[in-house]
Coordinates of C-alpha atoms in Angstrom, one line a residue:
M1 CA 2.8 -26.2 49.7
S2 CA 4.0 -27.1 46.2
D3 CA 3.8 -30.9 46.7
K4 CA 0.0 -30.8 47.3
P5 CA -1.9 -33.1 44.9
Q6 CA -3.4 -31.2 41.9
L7 CA -6.0 -32.1 39.3
G8 CA -4.4 -34.3 36.7
R9 CA -1.2 -34.7 38.7
G10 CA -0.1 -38.3 38.8
N11 CA -2.2 -39.3 35.9
V12 CA -0.6 -42.0 33.8
Y13 CA -1.4 -42.2 30.1
I14 CA -1.4 -45.5 28.2
K15 CA -2.1 -46.0 24.5
L16 CA -3.8 -49.2 23.2
G17 CA -5.0 -49.7 19.7
G18 CA -4.2 -46.1 18.9
I19 CA -6.5 -44.9 21.7
E20 CA -5.1 -43.0 24.7
Y21 CA -6.5 -43.9 28.2
T22 CA -5.9 -42.1 31.4
L23 CA -5.3 -43.9 34.7
K24 CA -6.2 -41.5 37.4
P25 CA -4.9 -41.8 41.0
S26 CA -7.8 -41.7 43.5
V27 CA -8.6 -42.9 47.0
Y28 CA -11.1 -45.3 45.4
A29 CA -8.4 -46.8 43.2
A30 CA -5.9 -47.1 46.1
K31 CA -8.5 -48.8 48.3
T32 CA -9.8 -51.1 45.6
I33 CA -6.4 -52.2 44.3
S34 CA -5.1 -52.7 47.9
R35 CA -8.2 -54.8 48.8
K36 CA -8.0 -56.9 45.6
F37 CA -4.3 -57.7 45.8
G38 CA -3.7 -57.6 49.5
G39 CA -1.7 -54.4 49.3
L40 CA -0.3 -52.0 46.7
N41 CA 3.2 -53.6 47.0
L42 CA 1.7 -57.0 46.1
A43 CA 0.0 -55.4 43.1
V44 CA 3.3 -53.9 42.0
D45 CA 4.9 -57.4 42.3
R46 CA 2.3 -59.1 40.2
V47 CA 2.4 -56.4 37.5
A48 CA 6.2 -56.5 37.4
K49 CA 5.9 -60.3 36.8
L50 CA 3.6 -59.4 33.8
D51 CA 0.6 -61.1 35.4
F52 CA -2.1 -60.5 32.7
E53 CA -5.1 -60.4 35.1
A54 CA -3.2 -58.0 37.5
I55 CA -2.3 -55.6 34.6
C56 CA -6.0 -55.7 33.4
E57 CA -7.4 -55.0 36.9
V58 CA -5.0 -52.2 37.6
I59 CA -6.0 -50.6 34.3
F60 CA -9.7 -51.1 34.8
I61 CA -9.6 -49.7 38.3
G62 CA -7.4 -46.8 37.2
L63 CA -9.9 -45.9 34.5
G64 CA -12.6 -45.6 37.2
K65 CA -16.1 -45.2 36.0
Q66 CA -15.1 -44.9 32.4
M67 CA -15.1 -48.6 32.0
L68 CA -18.2 -50.0 33.7
N69 CA -19.6 -51.7 30.6
P70 CA -18.5 -55.4 30.5
R71 CA -18.2 -55.3 26.7
E72 CA -15.7 -52.4 27.0
R73 CA -13.7 -54.4 29.6
Q74 CA -13.5 -57.4 27.3
E75 CA -12.5 -55.2 24.3
L76 CA -9.8 -53.6 26.5
E77 CA -8.5 -57.0 27.6
E78 CA -8.2 -58.0 24.0
L79 CA -6.2 -54.9 23.2
I80 CA -3.9 -55.5 26.1
F81 CA -3.5 -59.2 25.0
E82 CA -2.9 -58.2 21.4
S83 CA -0.3 -55.7 22.4
G84 CA 1.7 -58.4 24.1
F85 CA 1.1 -56.8 27.5
S86 CA 2.6 -53.5 26.3
D87 CA 0.9 -50.4 25.1
D88 CA 1.7 -48.8 21.8
T89 CA 4.9 -47.4 23.4
G90 CA 6.0 -50.8 24.6
K91 CA 5.9 -49.9 28.3
L92 CA 2.5 -51.0 29.6
G93 CA 3.9 -52.9 32.6
E94 CA 6.2 -50.0 33.5
L95 CA 3.3 -47.5 33.2
C96 CA 1.1 -49.7 35.5
V97 CA 3.9 -49.8 38.1
Q98 CA 4.2 -46.0 37.7
Y99 CA 0.5 -45.6 38.3
L100 CA 0.7 -47.9 41.4
V101 CA 3.6 -45.8 42.8
A102 CA 1.6 -42.6 42.2
L103 CA -1.2 -44.2 44.3
M104 CA 1.3 -45.0 47.1
R105 CA 2.4 -41.4 47.0
G106 CA -1.0 -39.8 47.3
G107 CA -1.3 -39.1 43.6
R108 CA 2.2 -37.7 43.3
T109 CA 4.7 -39.2 40.8
M110 CA 8.3 -39.9 41.4
T111 CA 11.2 -37.9 40.1
P112 CA 13.5 -39.7 37.6
E113 CA 16.1 -40.1 40.3
E114 CA 13.5 -41.6 42.7
Q115 CA 12.4 -44.0 39.9
A116 CA 16.0 -45.2 39.3
E117 CA 16.5 -45.7 43.1
A118 CA 13.3 -47.6 43.5
L119 CA 14.0 -49.8 40.4
A120 CA 17.5 -50.6 41.8
E121 CA 16.0 -51.6 45.1
Y122 CA 13.3 -53.7 43.5
Q123 CA 15.9 -55.5 41.4
K124 CA 18.1 -56.1 44.4
M125 CA 15.1 -57.6 46.2
Q126 CA 14.4 -59.9 43.3
E127 CA 18.0 -61.1 43.1
E128 CA 17.8 -61.9 46.8
G129 CA 14.6 -63.9 46.2
K130 CA 12.3 -61.5 48.1
D131 CA 8.8 -60.6 47.0
M132 CA 7.8 -57.0 47.6
G133 CA 5.3 -56.7 50.4
N134 CA 5.4 -60.3 51.5
P135 CA 6.4 -61.2 55.0
P136 CA 9.5 -63.4 55.2
S137 CA 8.7 -67.1 55.2
S138 CA 9.7 -69.1 58.2
N139 CA 11.7 -72.3 57.5
N140 CA 12.1 -72.8 61.2
N141 CA 11.0 -76.2 62.3
S142 CA 11.0 -75.3 66.0
T143 CA 7.9 -76.1 68.1
N144 CA 7.0 -72.5 68.7
G145 CA 3.3 -73.1 68.7
T146 CA 3.4 -75.2 65.5
M147 CA 2.5 -78.8 65.0
N148 CA 5.0 -81.3 63.6

């Protein structure tokens, strides 16, 4: 089967301060990010809103065991901050979302057509005031088990 995950497939490369880092899709990363954010969709939502802590955490987790040293984490946070939340290519948020999508797809990246379709759907949801992955809120004041 040609769609089977392969070594290096789904990797996302970011460049900060002239240094290239590799975000590697893994079960560990999917579980850790999902647990930290309450789901991968919620992580995408926070990264898309340029939440600094969310971007840093996705990068740290995507780097895996490469970044265990707290000093290195702090240095990388500084690089992310100094870059204005973008890498040297100006697309850090986009690349983090690409990485999260690769996690959702078992380490497989999307085709350009799939990316365009997903972006259009996300933008439509944002225009309608919906957050990705969040259940709809109930503005219902009925007494269905709720206290008034």
